[in-house]
PDB file of C-alpha atoms in Angstrom:
ATOM      1  CA  ILE A 687       7.182 -25.097  -6.187  1.00 88.00           C
ATOM      2  CA  ALA A 688       7.047 -28.180  -8.408  1.00 88.00           C
ATOM      3  CA  LEU A 689       5.895 -28.360 -12.044  1.00 90.00           C
ATOM      4  CA  TYR A 690       4.450 -31.696 -13.168  1.00 89.00           C
ATOM      5  CA  ASP A 691       3.598 -33.225 -16.508  1.00 87.00           C
ATOM      6  CA  ILE A 692       0.304 -35.058 -15.848  1.00 86.00           C
ATOM      7  CA  ARG A 693       1.642 -38.045 -17.810  1.00 88.00           C
ATOM      8  CA  ALA A 694       4.584 -38.493 -15.432  1.00 84.00           C
ATOM      9  CA  GLN A 695       4.959 -39.137 -11.705  1.00 84.00           C
ATOM     10  CA  THR A 696       8.034 -37.010 -11.038  1.00 85.00           C
ATOM     11  CA  PRO A 697       8.246 -33.197 -11.360  1.00 86.00           C
ATOM     12  CA  ILE A 698       9.809 -31.603 -14.454  1.00 86.00           C
ATOM     13  CA  LYS A 699      11.250 -28.714 -12.430  1.00 87.00           C
ATOM     14  CA  LYS A 700      11.250 -27.806  -8.785  1.00 87.00           C
ATOM     15  CA  ASN A 701      12.526 -24.779  -6.858  1.00 87.00           C
ATOM     16  CA  GLN A 702      12.660 -24.028  -3.156  1.00 87.00           C
ATOM     17  CA  LEU A 703      11.886 -20.606  -1.668  1.00 88.00           C
ATOM     18  CA  LYS A 704      13.017 -19.283   1.710  1.00 87.00           C
ATOM     19  CA  ASN A 705       9.484 -19.177   3.119  1.00 89.00           C
ATOM     20  CA  LYS A 706       6.370 -21.297   2.717  1.00 90.00           C
ATOM     21  CA  SER A 707       4.098 -20.560  -0.250  1.00 91.00           C
ATOM     22  CA  GLY A 708       0.379 -20.849   0.461  1.00 89.00           C
ATOM     23  CA  CYS A 709      -1.317 -20.174  -2.899  1.00 93.00           C
ATOM     24  CA  ILE A 710      -0.677 -20.164  -6.631  1.00 94.00           C
ATOM     25  CA  CYS A 711      -2.550 -18.937  -9.716  1.00 94.00           C
ATOM     26  CA  TRP A 712      -1.813 -19.134 -13.452  1.00 95.00           C
ATOM     27  CA  ASN A 713      -2.240 -16.180 -15.789  1.00 94.00           C
ATOM     28  CA  PRO A 714      -5.196 -17.100 -18.083  1.00 94.00           C
ATOM     29  CA  MET A 715      -3.845 -15.028 -21.012  1.00 93.00           C
ATOM     30  CA  GLU A 716      -0.152 -15.936 -20.652  1.00 90.00           C
ATOM     31  CA  PRO A 717      -0.138 -19.587 -19.534  1.00 89.00           C
ATOM     32  CA  ILE A 718       3.643 -19.689 -19.122  1.00 92.00           C
ATOM     33  CA  ASN A 719       3.425 -17.219 -16.219  1.00 94.00           C
ATOM     34  CA  PHE A 720       2.108 -17.867 -12.726  1.00 95.00           C
ATOM     35  CA  THR A 721       2.065 -15.990  -9.413  1.00 95.00           C
ATOM     36  CA  VAL A 722       2.773 -17.422  -5.971  1.00 95.00           C
ATOM     37  CA  GLY A 723       1.697 -15.952  -2.627  1.00 94.00           C
ATOM     38  CA  ASN A 724       4.271 -16.361   0.126  1.00 93.00           C
ATOM     39  CA  ASP A 725       4.339 -16.219   3.924  1.00 92.00           C
ATOM     40  CA  ASP A 726       6.927 -13.403   3.753  1.00 90.00           C
ATOM     41  CA  SER A 727       4.043 -11.093   2.619  1.00 91.00           C
ATOM     42  CA  ASN A 728       5.308 -10.885  -0.995  1.00 93.00           C
ATOM     43  CA  LEU A 729       3.946 -12.281  -4.241  1.00 94.00           C
ATOM     44  CA  TYR A 730       6.326 -13.742  -6.821  1.00 94.00           C
ATOM     45  CA  THR A 731       5.558 -13.991 -10.539  1.00 94.00           C
ATOM     46  CA  PHE A 732       7.535 -16.697 -12.356  1.00 93.00           C
ATOM     47  CA  ASP A 733       8.073 -17.705 -15.947  1.00 92.00           C
ATOM     48  CA  MET A 734       7.773 -21.512 -15.932  1.00 90.00           C
ATOM     49  CA  ARG A 735      10.736 -21.722 -18.342  1.00 88.00           C
ATOM     50  CA  LYS A 736      13.065 -19.889 -15.901  1.00 88.00           C
ATOM     51  CA  LEU A 737      12.323 -20.950 -12.345  1.00 87.00           C
ATOM     52  CA  ASP A 738      15.778 -19.866 -11.146  1.00 86.00           C
ATOM     53  CA  THR A 739      14.770 -16.174 -11.361  1.00 88.00           C
ATOM     54  CA  VAL A 740      11.679 -14.325 -10.202  1.00 91.00           C
ATOM     55  CA  ARG A 741      10.069 -12.395 -13.069  1.00 91.00           C
ATOM     56  CA  LYS A 742       8.435  -9.816 -10.778  1.00 92.00           C
ATOM     57  CA  ILE A 743       8.176  -9.285  -7.003  1.00 93.00           C
ATOM     58  CA  HIS A 744       4.918  -7.693  -5.862  1.00 94.00           C
ATOM     59  CA  LYS A 745       5.118  -5.941  -2.493  1.00 92.00           C
ATOM     60  CA  ASP A 746       2.692  -4.076  -0.215  1.00 90.00           C
ATOM     61  CA  HIS A 747       1.141  -6.645   2.120  1.00 93.00           C
ATOM     62  CA  ILE A 748       2.498  -6.860   5.668  1.00 92.00           C
ATOM     63  CA  GLY A 749       1.111 -10.339   6.426  1.00 92.00           C
ATOM     64  CA  ALA A 750       1.149 -13.766   4.790  1.00 93.00           C
ATOM     65  CA  VAL A 751      -0.670 -13.915   1.436  1.00 95.00           C
ATOM     66  CA  MET A 752      -3.547 -16.407   1.667  1.00 94.00           C
ATOM     67  CA  ASP A 753      -5.092 -16.408  -1.823  1.00 95.00           C
ATOM     68  CA  ILE A 754      -4.638 -15.039  -5.369  1.00 96.00           C
ATOM     69  CA  ASP A 755      -6.890 -14.844  -8.396  1.00 95.00           C
ATOM     70  CA  TYR A 756      -6.198 -13.415 -11.857  1.00 96.00           C
ATOM     71  CA  SER A 757      -8.757 -11.348 -13.726  1.00 95.00           C
ATOM     72  CA  PRO A 758     -10.071 -12.973 -16.948  1.00 94.00           C
ATOM     73  CA  THR A 759      -8.116 -10.336 -18.934  1.00 93.00           C
ATOM     74  CA  GLY A 760      -4.809 -11.502 -17.398  1.00 92.00           C
ATOM     75  CA  THR A 761      -3.605  -7.927 -16.818  1.00 93.00           C
ATOM     76  CA  GLU A 762      -4.402  -7.783 -13.085  1.00 94.00           C
ATOM     77  CA  PHE A 763      -4.709 -10.059 -10.099  1.00 96.00           C
ATOM     78  CA  VAL A 764      -6.188  -9.729  -6.624  1.00 96.00           C
ATOM     79  CA  SER A 765      -4.690 -11.013  -3.374  1.00 96.00           C
ATOM     80  CA  GLY A 766      -6.078 -11.534   0.121  1.00 95.00           C
ATOM     81  CA  SER A 767      -3.830 -11.455   3.158  1.00 94.00           C
ATOM     82  CA  TYR A 768      -3.506 -12.135   6.875  1.00 93.00           C
ATOM     83  CA  ASP A 769      -3.140  -8.346   7.334  1.00 92.00           C
ATOM     84  CA  LYS A 770      -6.949  -7.992   6.746  1.00 93.00           C
ATOM     85  CA  THR A 771      -6.657  -6.282   3.350  1.00 94.00           C
ATOM     86  CA  VAL A 772      -7.507  -7.069  -0.264  1.00 96.00           C
ATOM     87  CA  ARG A 773      -5.084  -5.646  -2.836  1.00 95.00           C
ATOM     88  CA  ILE A 774      -5.206  -5.380  -6.622  1.00 96.00           C
ATOM     89  CA  PHE A 775      -1.930  -5.563  -8.557  1.00 95.00           C
ATOM     90  CA  ARG A 776      -1.123  -5.054 -12.214  1.00 93.00           C
ATOM     91  CA  GLU A 777       0.781  -8.125 -13.340  1.00 91.00           C
ATOM     92  CA  ASN A 778       3.788  -6.072 -14.525  1.00 91.00           C
ATOM     93  CA  GLU A 779       4.025  -3.722 -11.497  1.00 92.00           C
ATOM     94  CA  GLY A 780       5.572  -4.269  -8.075  1.00 91.00           C
ATOM     95  CA  LYS A 781       3.186  -2.067  -6.062  1.00 92.00           C
ATOM     96  CA  SER A 782      -0.562  -2.485  -5.664  1.00 93.00           C
ATOM     97  CA  LYS A 783      -2.850  -0.105  -7.555  1.00 92.00           C
ATOM     98  CA  GLU A 784      -5.738  -0.465  -5.075  1.00 93.00           C
ATOM     99  CA  VAL A 785      -6.312  -1.616  -1.490  1.00 94.00           C
ATOM    100  CA  TYR A 786      -9.588  -2.485   0.238  1.00 94.00           C
ATOM    101  CA  HIS A 787     -10.148  -2.898   3.972  1.00 93.00           C
ATOM    102  CA  GLY A 788     -12.929  -2.533   6.521  1.00 90.00           C
ATOM    103  CA  LYS A 789     -13.260  -1.976  10.252  1.00 90.00           C
ATOM    104  CA  ARG A 790     -15.026  -5.294  10.803  1.00 91.00           C
ATOM    105  CA  MET A 791     -13.153  -7.306   8.187  1.00 93.00           C
ATOM    106  CA  GLN A 792     -10.737  -9.867   9.607  1.00 93.00           C
ATOM    107  CA  LYS A 793      -8.056 -12.036   7.973  1.00 94.00           C
ATOM    108  CA  VAL A 794      -8.891 -12.632   4.307  1.00 95.00           C
ATOM    109  CA  PHE A 795      -8.700 -16.296   3.300  1.00 95.00           C
ATOM    110  CA  CYS A 796     -10.074 -16.311  -0.254  1.00 95.00           C
ATOM    111  CA  VAL A 797     -10.576 -13.906  -3.165  1.00 96.00           C
ATOM    112  CA  CYS A 798     -12.141 -14.301  -6.596  1.00 96.00           C
ATOM    113  CA  TYR A 799     -12.757 -12.209  -9.724  1.00 95.00           C
ATOM    114  CA  THR A 800     -16.124 -12.274 -11.484  1.00 94.00           C
ATOM    115  CA  MET A 801     -16.039 -13.300 -15.140  1.00 93.00           C
ATOM    116  CA  ASP A 802     -16.666  -9.734 -16.355  1.00 91.00           C
ATOM    117  CA  SER A 803     -13.662  -8.430 -14.319  1.00 91.00           C
ATOM    118  CA  LYS A 804     -15.836  -5.722 -12.747  1.00 92.00           C
ATOM    119  CA  TYR A 805     -16.189  -7.166  -9.247  1.00 94.00           C
ATOM    120  CA  ILE A 806     -14.111  -9.016  -6.662  1.00 95.00           C
ATOM    121  CA  LEU A 807     -15.435 -11.356  -3.982  1.00 96.00           C
ATOM    122  CA  SER A 808     -13.563 -11.861  -0.718  1.00 95.00           C
ATOM    123  CA  GLY A 809     -14.156 -14.285   2.144  1.00 95.00           C
ATOM    124  CA  SER A 810     -12.751 -13.436   5.586  1.00 94.00           C
ATOM    125  CA  GLU A 811     -12.479 -14.874   9.087  1.00 94.00           C
ATOM    126  CA  ASP A 812     -15.507 -12.864  10.286  1.00 93.00           C
ATOM    127  CA  MET A 813     -17.704 -15.275   8.237  1.00 93.00           C
ATOM    128  CA  ASN A 814     -18.697 -12.652   5.646  1.00 94.00           C
ATOM    129  CA  ILE A 815     -18.397 -12.552   1.868  1.00 95.00           C
ATOM    130  CA  ARG A 816     -17.840  -9.043   0.536  1.00 95.00           C
ATOM    131  CA  ILE A 817     -18.201  -7.700  -2.996  1.00 95.00           C
ATOM    132  CA  TRP A 818     -15.767  -5.000  -4.131  1.00 95.00           C
ATOM    133  CA  LYS A 819     -15.503  -3.057  -7.377  1.00 93.00           C
ATOM    134  CA  SER A 820     -12.308  -3.843  -9.277  1.00 92.00           C
ATOM    135  CA  ASN A 821     -12.191  -0.157 -10.238  1.00 89.00           C
ATOM    136  CA  ALA A 822     -13.352   1.859  -7.230  1.00 87.00           C
ATOM    137  CA  SER A 823     -14.531   4.886  -9.243  1.00 85.00           C
ATOM    138  CA  ASP A 824     -16.745   2.913 -11.647  1.00 86.00           C
ATOM    139  CA  PRO A 825     -20.446   3.813 -11.317  1.00 86.00           C
ATOM    140  CA  VAL A 826     -22.981   1.122 -10.382  1.00 84.00           C
ATOM    141  CA  GLY A 827     -26.194   0.772 -12.383  1.00 82.00           C
ATOM    142  CA  MET A 828     -27.317   2.403 -15.621  1.00 86.00           C
ATOM    143  CA  VAL A 829     -24.932   4.967 -17.119  1.00 87.00           C
ATOM    144  CA  THR A 830     -26.249   7.577 -19.561  1.00 91.00           C
ATOM    145  CA  ASP A 831     -24.289   8.750 -22.598  1.00 93.00           C
ATOM    146  CA  ARG A 832     -23.722  12.105 -20.935  1.00 93.00           C
ATOM    147  CA  HIS A 833     -22.292  10.388 -17.853  1.00 92.00           C
ATOM    148  CA  LYS A 834     -20.022   8.215 -20.037  1.00 91.00           C
ATOM    149  CA  ARG A 835     -18.652  11.292 -21.805  1.00 93.00           C
ATOM    150  CA  ARG A 836     -17.980  12.939 -18.440  1.00 93.00           C
ATOM    151  CA  ILE A 837     -16.126   9.848 -17.181  1.00 91.00           C
ATOM    152  CA  ASN A 838     -14.041   9.631 -20.370  1.00 93.00           C
ATOM    153  CA  TYR A 839     -13.197  13.352 -20.200  1.00 94.00           C
ATOM    154  CA  ARG A 840     -12.009  13.045 -16.597  1.00 91.00           C
ATOM    155  CA  GLN A 841      -9.910  10.004 -17.479  1.00 90.00           C
ATOM    156  CA  LYS A 842      -8.304  11.889 -20.373  1.00 94.00           C
ATOM    157  CA  LEU A 843      -7.399  14.731 -18.009  1.00 92.00           C
ATOM    158  CA  LYS A 844      -5.803  12.283 -15.567  1.00 90.00           C
ATOM    159  CA  ASP A 845      -3.829  10.655 -18.394  1.00 91.00           C
ATOM    160  CA  LYS A 846      -2.679  14.041 -19.689  1.00 93.00           C
ATOM    161  CA  PHE A 847      -1.382  15.282 -16.330  1.00 92.00           C
ATOM    162  CA  GLN A 848      -0.350  11.928 -14.842  1.00 90.00           C
ATOM    163  CA  TYR A 849       3.296  12.991 -14.501  1.00 91.00           C
ATOM    164  CA  ASN A 850       2.468  16.174 -12.614  1.00 92.00           C
ATOM    165  CA  LYS A 851       3.894  15.843  -9.089  1.00 91.00           C
ATOM    166  CA  GLU A 852       0.680  16.811  -7.262  1.00 91.00           C
ATOM    167  CA  ILE A 853      -1.596  14.733  -9.517  1.00 89.00           C
ATOM    168  CA  LYS A 854       0.698  11.737  -9.100  1.00 88.00           C
ATOM    169  CA  ARG A 855       0.580  12.097  -5.303  1.00 90.00           C
ATOM    170  CA  ILE A 856      -3.235  12.276  -5.271  1.00 88.00           C
ATOM    171  CA  ALA A 857      -3.599   9.289  -7.626  1.00 86.00           C
ATOM    172  CA  ARG A 858      -1.167   7.193  -5.569  1.00 86.00           C
ATOM    173  CA  HIS A 859      -2.553   8.066  -2.125  1.00 88.00           C
ATOM    174  CA  ARG A 860      -4.633   5.410  -0.341  1.00 88.00           C
ATOM    175  CA  HIS A 861      -6.035   5.551   3.187  1.00 88.00           C
ATOM    176  CA  LEU A 862      -4.600   2.719   5.322  1.00 89.00           C
ATOM    177  CA  PRO A 863      -5.388   1.502   8.839  1.00 90.00           C
ATOM    178  CA  LYS A 864      -2.945   2.814  11.435  1.00 92.00           C
ATOM    179  CA  TYR A 865      -1.345  -0.571  12.189  1.00 91.00           C
ATOM    180  CA  ILE A 866      -0.595  -1.152   8.478  1.00 92.00           C
ATOM    181  CA  PHE A 867       0.739   2.376   7.997  1.00 92.00           C
ATOM    182  CA  ASN A 868       3.115   1.982  10.983  1.00 93.00           C
ATOM    183  CA  ALA A 869       4.241  -1.479   9.891  1.00 92.00           C
ATOM    184  CA  LYS A 870       5.053  -0.236   6.373  1.00 90.00           C
ATOM    185  CA  LYS A 871       6.996   2.675   7.890  1.00 92.00           C
ATOM    186  CA  ARG A 872       9.071   0.297  10.054  1.00 93.00           C
ATOM    187  CA  ARG A 873       9.715  -1.969   7.079  1.00 90.00           C
ATOM    188  CA  GLN A 874      10.940   0.996   5.006  1.00 91.00           C
ATOM    189  CA  VAL A 875      13.390   2.003   7.765  1.00 94.00           C
ATOM    190  CA  GLN A 876      14.688  -1.591   7.933  1.00 91.00           C
ATOM    191  CA  LYS A 877      15.085  -1.750   4.156  1.00 89.00           C
ATOM    192  CA  GLU A 878      17.059   1.514   4.061  1.00 91.00           C
ATOM    193  CA  SER A 879      19.266   0.276   6.903  1.00 93.00           C
ATOM    194  CA  GLN A 880      20.030  -2.985   5.058  1.00 88.00           C
ATOM    195  CA  HIS A 881      20.788  -1.055   1.873  1.00 88.00           C
ATOM    196  CA  ARG A 882      23.262   1.223   3.718  1.00 91.00           C
ATOM    197  CA  LYS A 883      24.898  -1.803   5.335  1.00 88.00           C
ATOM    198  CA  GLN A 884      25.295  -3.537   1.956  1.00 85.00           C
ATOM    199  CA  LYS A 885      26.785  -0.398   0.394  1.00 87.00           C
ATOM    200  CA  ASN A 886      29.285   0.004   3.254  1.00 87.00           C
ATOM    201  CA  MET A 887      30.331  -3.650   2.936  1.00 85.00           C
ATOM    202  CA  GLU A 888      30.899  -3.228  -0.810  1.00 83.00           C
ATOM    203  CA  ILE A 889      33.008  -0.104  -0.207  1.00 84.00           C
ATOM    204  CA  HIS A 890      35.160  -1.401   2.690  1.00 84.00           C
ATOM    205  CA  ASN A 891      35.364  -5.093   1.675  1.00 81.00           C
ATOM    206  CA  PRO A 892      35.363  -5.014  -2.144  1.00 76.00           C
ATOM    207  CA  GLY A 893      36.633  -8.575  -2.568  1.00 73.00           C
ATOM    208  CA  GLN A 894      34.516 -10.262   0.090  1.00 71.00           C
ATOM    209  CA  SER A 895      31.064  -8.774  -0.418  1.00 67.00           C
ATOM    210  CA  LYS A 896      28.922  -9.260  -3.510  1.00 70.00           C
ATOM    211  CA  HIS A 897      25.802  -7.459  -4.665  1.00 69.00           C
ATOM    212  CA  VAL A 898      22.743  -9.638  -4.033  1.00 71.00           C
ATOM    213  CA  ASN A 899      20.097  -9.768  -6.746  1.00 74.00           C
ATOM    214  CA  GLU A 900      16.726  -9.619  -4.972  1.00 76.00           C
ATOM    215  CA  ARG A 901      15.043 -11.703  -7.680  1.00 75.00           C
ATOM    216  CA  LYS A 902      17.454 -14.589  -7.094  1.00 76.00           C
ATOM    217  CA  ASP A 903      18.047 -14.146  -3.369  1.00 75.00           C
ATOM    218  CA  GLY A 904      14.682 -15.672  -2.345  1.00 73.00           C
ATOM    219  CA  ILE A 905      15.307 -18.923  -4.256  1.00 75.00           C
ATOM    220  CA  LEU A 906      17.340 -21.432  -2.275  1.00 70.00           C
ATOM    221  CA  ASP A 907      17.570 -24.294  -4.766  1.00 71.00           C
ATOM    222  CA  LEU A 908      16.507 -25.352  -8.277  1.00 74.00           C
ATOM    223  CA  ILE A 909      16.084 -29.006  -9.214  1.00 73.00           C
ATOM    224  CA  GLU A 910      15.582 -30.033 -12.834  1.00 70.00           C
TER     225      GLU A 910
END
């Protein structure tokens, strides 16, 4: 990743990640922050003033991230991936809040927010453009005052009981295709295995092994 001043020919700062990055998008409300989509299936949010550390790692995809777009509000962004899914992330959270997929939808190559932040457009390998709601439960069409009050009441109930174990499980649950579910399960087993290995190395070789910070581990080099 290289940052340029348009008045100069050489980059101001440049850092090198372990894997190839295929897309980048700036936050429209916080222009010092930008998010990069990587071939390792993760998205990395950086502060342009501190390129030696990742500000936030966003995980959930199992394939290379092909495109990113921020909502006009700057609080969320959408990503399209080689794993045939579209995911919506909050810019300050590591896990996606929503995932969209379809039986006929193939690899997603481009995504875009509408200017009112209500809809998302995605273009995939099956030569179709799909329109998704940015909030899946939002009604389409005219909404009466009575319906608005009902929606607000339900939202207040969810906010009130959001820390209840069962409510939290229901709110977090998303249906996933079988191949994605199995891949995420395998990745979780691998992550737990690596964590146990690192802990054992720290216990049995206290002088030789060091704790690796995940936010710095993916950056190979920084050139200023």
